[in-house]
PDB file of N, CA and C in Angstrom:
ATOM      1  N   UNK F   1      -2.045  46.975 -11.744  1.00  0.00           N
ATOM      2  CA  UNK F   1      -1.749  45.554 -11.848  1.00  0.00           C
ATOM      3  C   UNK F   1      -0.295  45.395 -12.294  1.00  0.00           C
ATOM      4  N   UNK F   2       0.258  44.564 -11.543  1.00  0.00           N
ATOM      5  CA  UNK F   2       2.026  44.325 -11.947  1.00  0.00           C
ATOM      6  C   UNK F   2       1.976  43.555 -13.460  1.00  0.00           C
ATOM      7  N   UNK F   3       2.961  44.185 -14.426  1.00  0.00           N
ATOM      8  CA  UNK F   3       3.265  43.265 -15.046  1.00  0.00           C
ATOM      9  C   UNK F   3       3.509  41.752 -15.272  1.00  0.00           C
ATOM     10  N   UNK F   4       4.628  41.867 -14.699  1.00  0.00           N
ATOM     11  CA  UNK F   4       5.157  39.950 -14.299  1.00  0.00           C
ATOM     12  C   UNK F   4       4.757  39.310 -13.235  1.00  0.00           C
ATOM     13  N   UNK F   5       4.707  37.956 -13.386  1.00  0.00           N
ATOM     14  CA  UNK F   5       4.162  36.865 -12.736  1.00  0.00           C
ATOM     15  C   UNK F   5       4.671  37.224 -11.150  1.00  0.00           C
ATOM     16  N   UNK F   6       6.280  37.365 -11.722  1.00  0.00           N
ATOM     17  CA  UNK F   6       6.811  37.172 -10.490  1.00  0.00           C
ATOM     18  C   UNK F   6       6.596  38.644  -9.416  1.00  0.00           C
ATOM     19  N   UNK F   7       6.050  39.958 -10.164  1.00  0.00           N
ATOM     20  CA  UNK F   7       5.623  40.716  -9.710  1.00  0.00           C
ATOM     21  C   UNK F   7       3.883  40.748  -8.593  1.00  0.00           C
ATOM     22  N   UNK F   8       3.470  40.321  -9.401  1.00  0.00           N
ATOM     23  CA  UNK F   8       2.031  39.864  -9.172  1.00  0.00           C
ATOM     24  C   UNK F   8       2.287  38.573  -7.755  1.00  0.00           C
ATOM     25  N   UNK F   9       3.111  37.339  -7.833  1.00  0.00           N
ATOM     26  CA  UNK F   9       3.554  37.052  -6.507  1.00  0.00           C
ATOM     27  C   UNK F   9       3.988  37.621  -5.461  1.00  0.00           C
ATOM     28  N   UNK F  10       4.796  38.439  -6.124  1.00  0.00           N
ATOM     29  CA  UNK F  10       5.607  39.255  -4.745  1.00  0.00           C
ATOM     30  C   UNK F  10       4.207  40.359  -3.912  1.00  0.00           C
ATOM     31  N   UNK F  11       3.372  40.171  -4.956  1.00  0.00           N
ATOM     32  CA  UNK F  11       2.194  41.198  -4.565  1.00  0.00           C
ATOM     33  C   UNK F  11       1.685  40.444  -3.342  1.00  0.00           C
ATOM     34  N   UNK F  12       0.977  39.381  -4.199  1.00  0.00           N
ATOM     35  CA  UNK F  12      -0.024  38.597  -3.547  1.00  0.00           C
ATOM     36  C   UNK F  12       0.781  38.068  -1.926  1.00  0.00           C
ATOM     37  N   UNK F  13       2.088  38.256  -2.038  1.00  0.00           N
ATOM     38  CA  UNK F  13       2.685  37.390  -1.250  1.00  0.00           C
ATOM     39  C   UNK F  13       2.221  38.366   0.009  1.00  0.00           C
ATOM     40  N   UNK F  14       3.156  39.743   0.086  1.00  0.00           N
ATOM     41  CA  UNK F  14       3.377  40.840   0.782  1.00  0.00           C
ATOM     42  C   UNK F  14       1.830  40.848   1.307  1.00  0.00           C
ATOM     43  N   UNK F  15       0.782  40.913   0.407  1.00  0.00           N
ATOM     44  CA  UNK F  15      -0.550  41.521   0.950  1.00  0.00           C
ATOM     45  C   UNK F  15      -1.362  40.048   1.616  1.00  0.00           C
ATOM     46  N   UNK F  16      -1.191  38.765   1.474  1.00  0.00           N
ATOM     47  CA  UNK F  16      -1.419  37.985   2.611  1.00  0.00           C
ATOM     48  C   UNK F  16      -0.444  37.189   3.410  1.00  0.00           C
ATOM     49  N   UNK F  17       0.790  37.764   3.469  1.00  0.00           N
ATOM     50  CA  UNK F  17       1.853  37.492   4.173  1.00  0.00           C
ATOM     51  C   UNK F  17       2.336  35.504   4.550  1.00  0.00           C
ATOM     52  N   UNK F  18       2.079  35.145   2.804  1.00  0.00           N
ATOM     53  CA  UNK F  18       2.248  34.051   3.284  1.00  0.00           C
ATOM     54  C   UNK F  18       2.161  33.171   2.168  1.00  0.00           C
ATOM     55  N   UNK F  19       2.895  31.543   1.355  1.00  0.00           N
ATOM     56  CA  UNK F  19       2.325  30.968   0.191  1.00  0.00           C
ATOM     57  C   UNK F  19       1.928  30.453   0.196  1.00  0.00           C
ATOM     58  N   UNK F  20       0.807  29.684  -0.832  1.00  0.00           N
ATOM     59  CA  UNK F  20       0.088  28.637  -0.489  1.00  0.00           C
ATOM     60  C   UNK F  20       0.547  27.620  -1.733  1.00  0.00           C
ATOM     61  N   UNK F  21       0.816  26.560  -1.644  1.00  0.00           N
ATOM     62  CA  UNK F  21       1.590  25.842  -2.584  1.00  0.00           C
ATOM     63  C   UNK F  21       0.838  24.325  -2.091  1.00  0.00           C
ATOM     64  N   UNK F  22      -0.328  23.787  -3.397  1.00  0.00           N
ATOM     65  CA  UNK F  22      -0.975  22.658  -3.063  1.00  0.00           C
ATOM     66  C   UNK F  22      -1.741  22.692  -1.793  1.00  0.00           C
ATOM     67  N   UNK F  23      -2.220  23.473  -1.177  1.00  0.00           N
ATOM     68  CA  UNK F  23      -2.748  23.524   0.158  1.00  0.00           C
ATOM     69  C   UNK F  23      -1.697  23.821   1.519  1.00  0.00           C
ATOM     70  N   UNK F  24      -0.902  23.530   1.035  1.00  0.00           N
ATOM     71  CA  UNK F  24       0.343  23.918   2.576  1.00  0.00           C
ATOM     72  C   UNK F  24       0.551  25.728   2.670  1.00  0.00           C
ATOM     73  N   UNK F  25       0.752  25.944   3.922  1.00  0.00           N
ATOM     74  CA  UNK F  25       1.300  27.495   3.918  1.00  0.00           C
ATOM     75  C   UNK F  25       2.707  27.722   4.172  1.00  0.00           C
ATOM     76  N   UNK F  26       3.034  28.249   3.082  1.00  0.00           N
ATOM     77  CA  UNK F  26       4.578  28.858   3.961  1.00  0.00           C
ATOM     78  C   UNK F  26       4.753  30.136   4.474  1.00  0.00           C
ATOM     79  N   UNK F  27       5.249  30.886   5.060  1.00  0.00           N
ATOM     80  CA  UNK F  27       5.409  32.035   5.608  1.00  0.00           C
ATOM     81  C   UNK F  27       6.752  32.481   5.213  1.00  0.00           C
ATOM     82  N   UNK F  28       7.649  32.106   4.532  1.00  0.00           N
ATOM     83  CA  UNK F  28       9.074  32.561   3.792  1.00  0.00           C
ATOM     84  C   UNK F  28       9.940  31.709   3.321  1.00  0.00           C
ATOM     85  N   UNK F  29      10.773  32.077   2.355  1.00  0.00           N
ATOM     86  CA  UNK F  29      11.212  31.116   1.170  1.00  0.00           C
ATOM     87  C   UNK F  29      12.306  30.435   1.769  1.00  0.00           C
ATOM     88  N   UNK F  30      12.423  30.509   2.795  1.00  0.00           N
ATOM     89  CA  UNK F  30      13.366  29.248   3.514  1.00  0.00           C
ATOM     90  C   UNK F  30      12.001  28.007   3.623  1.00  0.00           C
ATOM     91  N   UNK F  31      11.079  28.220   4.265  1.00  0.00           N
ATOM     92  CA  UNK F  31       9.862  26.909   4.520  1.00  0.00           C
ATOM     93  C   UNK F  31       9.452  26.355   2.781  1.00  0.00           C
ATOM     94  N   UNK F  32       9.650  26.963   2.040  1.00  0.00           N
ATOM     95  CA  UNK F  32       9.301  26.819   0.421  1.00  0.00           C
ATOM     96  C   UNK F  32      10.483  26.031  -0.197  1.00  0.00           C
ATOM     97  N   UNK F  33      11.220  26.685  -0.025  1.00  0.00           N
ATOM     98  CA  UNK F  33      12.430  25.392  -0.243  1.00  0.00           C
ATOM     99  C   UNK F  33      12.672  23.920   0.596  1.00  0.00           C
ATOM    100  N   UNK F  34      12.914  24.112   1.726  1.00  0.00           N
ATOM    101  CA  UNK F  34      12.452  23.095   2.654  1.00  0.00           C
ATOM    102  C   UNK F  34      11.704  22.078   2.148  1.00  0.00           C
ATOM    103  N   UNK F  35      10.500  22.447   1.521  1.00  0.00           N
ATOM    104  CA  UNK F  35       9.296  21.571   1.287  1.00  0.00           C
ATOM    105  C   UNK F  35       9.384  20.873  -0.407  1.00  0.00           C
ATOM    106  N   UNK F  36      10.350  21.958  -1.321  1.00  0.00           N
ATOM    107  CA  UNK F  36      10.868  21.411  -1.760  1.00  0.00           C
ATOM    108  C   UNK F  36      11.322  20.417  -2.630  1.00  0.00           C
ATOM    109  N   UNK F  37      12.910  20.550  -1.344  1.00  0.00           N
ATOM    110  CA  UNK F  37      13.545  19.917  -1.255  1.00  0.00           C
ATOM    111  C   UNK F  37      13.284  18.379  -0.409  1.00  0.00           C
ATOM    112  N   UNK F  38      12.290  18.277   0.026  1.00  0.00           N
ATOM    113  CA  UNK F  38      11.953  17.422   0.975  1.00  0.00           C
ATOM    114  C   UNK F  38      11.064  16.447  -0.318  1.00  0.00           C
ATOM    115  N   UNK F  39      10.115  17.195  -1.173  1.00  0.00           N
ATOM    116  CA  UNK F  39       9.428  16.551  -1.922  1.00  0.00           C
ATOM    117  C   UNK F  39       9.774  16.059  -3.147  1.00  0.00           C
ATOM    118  N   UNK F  40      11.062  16.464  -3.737  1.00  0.00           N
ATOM    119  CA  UNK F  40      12.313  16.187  -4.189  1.00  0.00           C
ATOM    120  C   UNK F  40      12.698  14.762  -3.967  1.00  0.00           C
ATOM    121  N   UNK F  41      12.929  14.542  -2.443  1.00  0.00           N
ATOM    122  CA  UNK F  41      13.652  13.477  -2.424  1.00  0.00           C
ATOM    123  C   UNK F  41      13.161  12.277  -2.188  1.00  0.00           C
ATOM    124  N   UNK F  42      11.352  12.218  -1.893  1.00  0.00           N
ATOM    125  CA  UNK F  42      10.611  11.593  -1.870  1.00  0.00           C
ATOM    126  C   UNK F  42      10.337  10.817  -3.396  1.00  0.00           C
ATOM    127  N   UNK F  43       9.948  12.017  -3.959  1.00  0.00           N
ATOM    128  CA  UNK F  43       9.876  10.869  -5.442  1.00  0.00           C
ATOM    129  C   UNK F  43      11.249  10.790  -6.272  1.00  0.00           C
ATOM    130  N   UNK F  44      12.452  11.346  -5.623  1.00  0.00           N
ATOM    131  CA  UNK F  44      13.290  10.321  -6.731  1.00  0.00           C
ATOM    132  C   UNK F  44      13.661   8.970  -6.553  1.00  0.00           C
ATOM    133  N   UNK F  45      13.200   8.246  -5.837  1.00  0.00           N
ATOM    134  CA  UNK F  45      13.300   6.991  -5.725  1.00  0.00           C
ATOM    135  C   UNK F  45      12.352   6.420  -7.315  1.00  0.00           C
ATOM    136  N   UNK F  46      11.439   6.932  -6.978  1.00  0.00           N
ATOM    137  CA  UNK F  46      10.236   6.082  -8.238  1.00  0.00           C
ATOM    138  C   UNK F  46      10.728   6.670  -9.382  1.00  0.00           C
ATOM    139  N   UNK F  47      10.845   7.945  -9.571  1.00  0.00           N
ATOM    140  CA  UNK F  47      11.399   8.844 -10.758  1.00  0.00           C
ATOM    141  C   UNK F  47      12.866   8.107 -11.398  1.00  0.00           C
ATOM    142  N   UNK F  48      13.391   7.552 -10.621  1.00  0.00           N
ATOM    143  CA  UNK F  48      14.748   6.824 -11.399  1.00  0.00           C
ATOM    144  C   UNK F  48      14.050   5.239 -11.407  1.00  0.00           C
ATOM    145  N   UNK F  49      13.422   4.635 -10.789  1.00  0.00           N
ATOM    146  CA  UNK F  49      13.336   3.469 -11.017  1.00  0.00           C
ATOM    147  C   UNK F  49      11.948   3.282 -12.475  1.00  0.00           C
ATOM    148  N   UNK F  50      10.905   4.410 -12.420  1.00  0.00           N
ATOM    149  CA  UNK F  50      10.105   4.512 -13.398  1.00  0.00           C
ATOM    150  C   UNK F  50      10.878   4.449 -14.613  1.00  0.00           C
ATOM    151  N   UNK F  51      12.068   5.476 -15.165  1.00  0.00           N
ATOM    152  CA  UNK F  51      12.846   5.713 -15.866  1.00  0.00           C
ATOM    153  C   UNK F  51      13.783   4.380 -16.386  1.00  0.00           C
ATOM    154  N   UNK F  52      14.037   3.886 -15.340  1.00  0.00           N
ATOM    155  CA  UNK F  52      15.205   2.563 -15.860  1.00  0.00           C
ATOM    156  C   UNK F  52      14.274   1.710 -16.134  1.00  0.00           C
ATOM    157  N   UNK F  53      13.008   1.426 -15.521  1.00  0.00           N
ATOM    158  CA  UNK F  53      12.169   0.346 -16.078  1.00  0.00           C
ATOM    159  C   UNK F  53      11.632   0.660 -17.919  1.00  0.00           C
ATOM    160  N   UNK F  54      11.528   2.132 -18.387  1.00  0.00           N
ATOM    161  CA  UNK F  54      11.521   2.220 -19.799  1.00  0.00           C
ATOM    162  C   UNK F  54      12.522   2.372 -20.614  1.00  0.00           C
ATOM    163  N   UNK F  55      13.677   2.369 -19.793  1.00  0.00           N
ATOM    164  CA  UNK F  55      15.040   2.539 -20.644  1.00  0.00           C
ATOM    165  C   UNK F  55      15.146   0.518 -20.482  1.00  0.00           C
ATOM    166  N   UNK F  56      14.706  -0.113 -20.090  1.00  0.00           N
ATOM    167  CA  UNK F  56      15.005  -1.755 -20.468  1.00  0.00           C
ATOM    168  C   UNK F  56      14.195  -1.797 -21.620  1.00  0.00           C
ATOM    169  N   UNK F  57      12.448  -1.292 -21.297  1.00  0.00           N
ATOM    170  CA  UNK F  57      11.779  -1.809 -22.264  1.00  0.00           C
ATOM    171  C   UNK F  57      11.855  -1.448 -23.649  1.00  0.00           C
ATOM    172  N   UNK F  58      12.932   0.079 -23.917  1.00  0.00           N
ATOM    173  CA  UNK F  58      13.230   0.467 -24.947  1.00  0.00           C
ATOM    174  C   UNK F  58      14.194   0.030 -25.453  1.00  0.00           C
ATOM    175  N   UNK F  59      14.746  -0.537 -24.994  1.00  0.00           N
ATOM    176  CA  UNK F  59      16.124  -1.451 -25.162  1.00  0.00           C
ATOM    177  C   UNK F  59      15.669  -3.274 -25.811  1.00  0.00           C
ATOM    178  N   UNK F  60      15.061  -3.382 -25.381  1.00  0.00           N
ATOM    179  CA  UNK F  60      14.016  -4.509 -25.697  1.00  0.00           C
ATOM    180  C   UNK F  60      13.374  -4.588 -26.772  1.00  0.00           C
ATOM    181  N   UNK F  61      12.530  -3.070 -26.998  1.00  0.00           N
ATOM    182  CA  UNK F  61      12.199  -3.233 -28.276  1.00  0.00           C
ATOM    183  C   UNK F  61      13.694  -3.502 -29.324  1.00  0.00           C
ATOM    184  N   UNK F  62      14.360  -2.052 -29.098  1.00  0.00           N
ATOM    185  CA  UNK F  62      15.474  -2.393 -30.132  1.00  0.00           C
ATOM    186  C   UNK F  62      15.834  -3.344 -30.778  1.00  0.00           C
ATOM    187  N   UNK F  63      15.977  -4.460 -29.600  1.00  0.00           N
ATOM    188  CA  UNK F  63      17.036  -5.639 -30.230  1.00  0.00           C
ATOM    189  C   UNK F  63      15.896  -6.104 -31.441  1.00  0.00           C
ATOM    190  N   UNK F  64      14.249  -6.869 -30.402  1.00  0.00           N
ATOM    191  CA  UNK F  64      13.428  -6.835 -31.451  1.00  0.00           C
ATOM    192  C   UNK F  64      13.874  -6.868 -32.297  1.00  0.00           C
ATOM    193  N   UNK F  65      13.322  -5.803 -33.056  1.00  0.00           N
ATOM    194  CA  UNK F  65      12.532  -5.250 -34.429  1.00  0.00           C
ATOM    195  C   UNK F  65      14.262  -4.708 -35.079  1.00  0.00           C
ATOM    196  N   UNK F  66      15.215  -6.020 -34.978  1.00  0.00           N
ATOM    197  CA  UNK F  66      16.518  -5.894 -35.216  1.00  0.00           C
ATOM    198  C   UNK F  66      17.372  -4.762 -35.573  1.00  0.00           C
ATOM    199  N   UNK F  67      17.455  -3.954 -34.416  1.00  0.00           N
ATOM    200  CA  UNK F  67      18.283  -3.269 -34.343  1.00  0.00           C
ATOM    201  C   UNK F  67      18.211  -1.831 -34.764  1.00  0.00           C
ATOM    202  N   UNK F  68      17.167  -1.441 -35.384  1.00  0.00           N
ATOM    203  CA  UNK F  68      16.685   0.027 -35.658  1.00  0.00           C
ATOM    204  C   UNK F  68      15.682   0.454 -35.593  1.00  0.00           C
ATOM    205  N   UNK F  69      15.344   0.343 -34.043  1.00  0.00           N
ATOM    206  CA  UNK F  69      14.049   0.737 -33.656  1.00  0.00           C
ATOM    207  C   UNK F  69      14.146   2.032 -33.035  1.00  0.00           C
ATOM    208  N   UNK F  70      13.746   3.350 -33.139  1.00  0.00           N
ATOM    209  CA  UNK F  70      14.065   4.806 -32.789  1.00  0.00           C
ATOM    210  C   UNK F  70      12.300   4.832 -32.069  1.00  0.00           C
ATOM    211  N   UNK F  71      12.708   5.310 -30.830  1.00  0.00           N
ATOM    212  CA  UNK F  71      11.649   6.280 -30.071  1.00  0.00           C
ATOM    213  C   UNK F  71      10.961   7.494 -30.896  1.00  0.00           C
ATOM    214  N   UNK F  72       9.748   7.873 -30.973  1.00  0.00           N
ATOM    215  CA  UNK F  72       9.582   9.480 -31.728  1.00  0.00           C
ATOM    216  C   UNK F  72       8.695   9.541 -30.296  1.00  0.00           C
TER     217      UNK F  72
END
């Protein structure tokens, strides 16, 4: 049995010639990046707009609760 993770992948990879990532197959780390990078650019639309919608509401509180309101 390989030590490291990334050993134990390279295993699993070689002996069914192929990855499986969420149900999709790739067949080599060009199609793995690809997919990605593709899924990447799909959610940063929501990922920055999720983000600025709690950077208002944290900003909001602030003023509030006058002026020294800290996130933990």
């Amino acid at each position: 049995m390989p030590e490291h993770k990334s050993q134990q992948v390279a295993a699993a990879r070689e002996f069914l010639g192929y990855y499986r990532i969420e149900g999709d197959a790739f067949f080599n780390d060009g199609e793995v990046k690809e997919a990605v990078t593709n899924w990447t650019k799909e959610v940063a639309g929501s990922f920055y707009e999720e983000g600025i919608s709690k950077l208002i509401s944290w900003y909001t509180k602030s003023i509030e609760v006058a002026r020294d309101y800290v996130e933990k």
